[in-house]
Amino acid sequence: MEIIKQPHITFIGDIDGKRILRKLEDSGRKCWQTDAKEDSSEQFVGKIIGRGHTSVLEHEIFTCDIITDRGVMSELTRHRIASYSIESTRYVKYNGRMQFIKPVEFCKDPYDEKTPDDYELELIWENSCRESEIAYISMLSYGAKPELARQVLNNSLKTEIRFTINMRSARNFFDLRCDVAAHPHMKQIAIPMLLFLQEKVPVLFDDIKYDKKFADKYLKNWRDMVSVKEIGG
Ligand SMILES: Cc1cc2nc3c(=O)[nH]c(=O)nc-3n(C[C@H](O)[C@H](O)[C@H](O)COP(=O)(O)OP(=O)(O)OC[C@H]3O[C@@H](n4cnc5c(N)ncnc54)[C@H](O)[C@@H]3O)c2cc1C
């Protein structure tokens, strides 16, 4: 068994903010049959968002690979206006290399004092992962297929998800999942994605609020949680 300390997000291809804004401007200008001017795209897209003419934003997407757990997977996939390819617990056989994602609640800042209860909770969780791995491997040894043995796995099982979403739907996703009310494990993946995109294409995402208290407590290292992978042609 391996415990993964935190989720990870890999953007597939870098986010070229200028190119994205130029394409969105070009798409929006179809409505009025006007031409773009030099450096007009940022202001144009800002206006589009301000007026709620956000269907234009659907012409641009981003794709990323998310390493997270099965609990987050079930929340993430509630977002219907997105596309998913998800590691299959039916076809992937986890014999001897089962990985679990450590819940963010157990990843307090090292300078925060952990209470005895914190240690106890973490131990209970770790034992349940170990037990679920043992049960899974026992079931395989009695001839069960992974599609049956998976029933004993817990929600912390690592899973990999390819996630593609258009910019309009992404704004809705971040609004809901970076908010104070969102589940901490969702915030743990959504906020680093948002912060990364706010740097790349500020005008598209700057107005979206996120739970700063949570970010200060758990996401000081958010840059380590995000990377970019280029896929060569
Ligand atoms: C804090 C929080 C708690 C939650 N708790 C629960 C819970 O306890 N139980 C639970 O089941 N879910 C829960 N959810 C999930 C939530 O109800 C949504 O399913 C999820 O957030 C996806 O949001 P969405 O529908 O806006 O996104 P998408 O599915 O991506 O849809 C995007 C937008 O498209 C439009 N749309 C999509 N489909 C339809 C449709 N059929 N009809 C009309 N408009 C549509 C809506 O405007 C929608 O906002 C929770 C979400 C949050 C953020």
Short mmCIF file of N, CA and C in Angstrom, two decimals, residues 3 22 53 68 83 94 100 103-104 109 111 119 132-133 153 174 199 202 210 218-219 224 230:
data_model
loop_
_atom_site.label_atom_id
_atom_site.label_comp_id
_atom_site.label_asym_id
_atom_site.label_seq_id
_atom_site.Cartn_x
_atom_site.Cartn_y
_atom_site.Cartn_z
N ILE A 3 0.65 5.56 0.32
CA ILE A 3 -0.21 6.72 0.59
C ILE A 3 0.33 7.92 -0.18
N ARG A 22 -7.87 35.61 -28.04
CA ARG A 22 -8.06 36.01 -29.45
C ARG A 22 -9.17 35.18 -30.09
N HIS A 53 -23.00 37.26 -21.72
CA HIS A 53 -23.06 36.65 -23.07
C HIS A 53 -22.07 35.47 -23.09
N THR A 68 -6.68 11.91 -8.04
CA THR A 68 -7.47 12.20 -6.84
C THR A 68 -8.01 10.89 -6.30
N SER A 83 -16.18 16.53 -19.98
CA SER A 83 -15.94 15.16 -20.48
C SER A 83 -14.91 14.48 -19.59
N TYR A 94 -5.57 -4.26 -9.04
CA TYR A 94 -4.66 -3.64 -8.07
C TYR A 94 -4.01 -4.71 -7.21
N PHE A 100 -3.56 5.08 -2.06
CA PHE A 100 -4.66 5.83 -1.44
C PHE A 100 -4.23 7.29 -1.28
N PRO A 103 -6.36 12.11 3.03
CA PRO A 103 -7.34 13.21 3.12
C PRO A 103 -6.67 14.50 3.58
N VAL A 104 -7.10 15.60 2.99
CA VAL A 104 -6.46 16.89 3.26
C VAL A 104 -6.54 17.24 4.75
N ASP A 109 -0.85 22.10 8.36
CA ASP A 109 0.45 22.76 8.35
C ASP A 109 1.29 22.17 9.49
N TYR A 111 3.28 23.37 11.34
CA TYR A 111 3.40 24.25 12.51
C TYR A 111 2.13 24.26 13.35
N TYR A 119 -4.31 12.36 15.50
CA TYR A 119 -3.47 11.18 15.25
C TYR A 119 -4.33 9.92 15.20
N SER A 132 -8.77 -2.72 3.55
CA SER A 132 -9.48 -2.86 2.27
C SER A 132 -8.55 -3.47 1.22
N GLU A 133 -7.27 -3.13 1.29
CA GLU A 133 -6.31 -3.75 0.36
C GLU A 133 -6.20 -5.26 0.63
N LEU A 153 -13.16 -1.79 -1.71
CA LEU A 153 -12.23 -0.65 -1.70
C LEU A 153 -12.91 0.59 -1.12
N PHE A 174 -15.79 26.26 -11.00
CA PHE A 174 -14.97 26.92 -9.97
C PHE A 174 -15.84 27.67 -8.97
N GLU A 199 -3.73 32.99 -13.34
CA GLU A 199 -2.44 33.55 -13.79
C GLU A 199 -2.35 33.55 -15.31
N PRO A 202 -6.23 35.84 -16.83
CA PRO A 202 -6.90 36.52 -15.72
C PRO A 202 -8.33 36.94 -16.03
N TYR A 210 -12.67 32.36 -4.11
CA TYR A 210 -12.38 31.04 -3.56
C TYR A 210 -12.18 31.14 -2.06
N TYR A 218 -4.22 24.96 3.71
CA TYR A 218 -3.84 23.68 3.11
C TYR A 218 -3.14 23.78 1.76
N LEU A 219 -3.17 24.94 1.14
CA LEU A 219 -2.69 24.98 -0.25
C LEU A 219 -1.53 25.94 -0.46
N ASP A 224 3.11 23.23 -6.47
CA ASP A 224 3.66 21.87 -6.60
C ASP A 224 2.58 20.88 -7.02
N GLU A 230 3.24 18.54 -22.19
CA GLU A 230 3.06 18.77 -23.62
C GLU A 230 2.94 17.42 -24.31
#
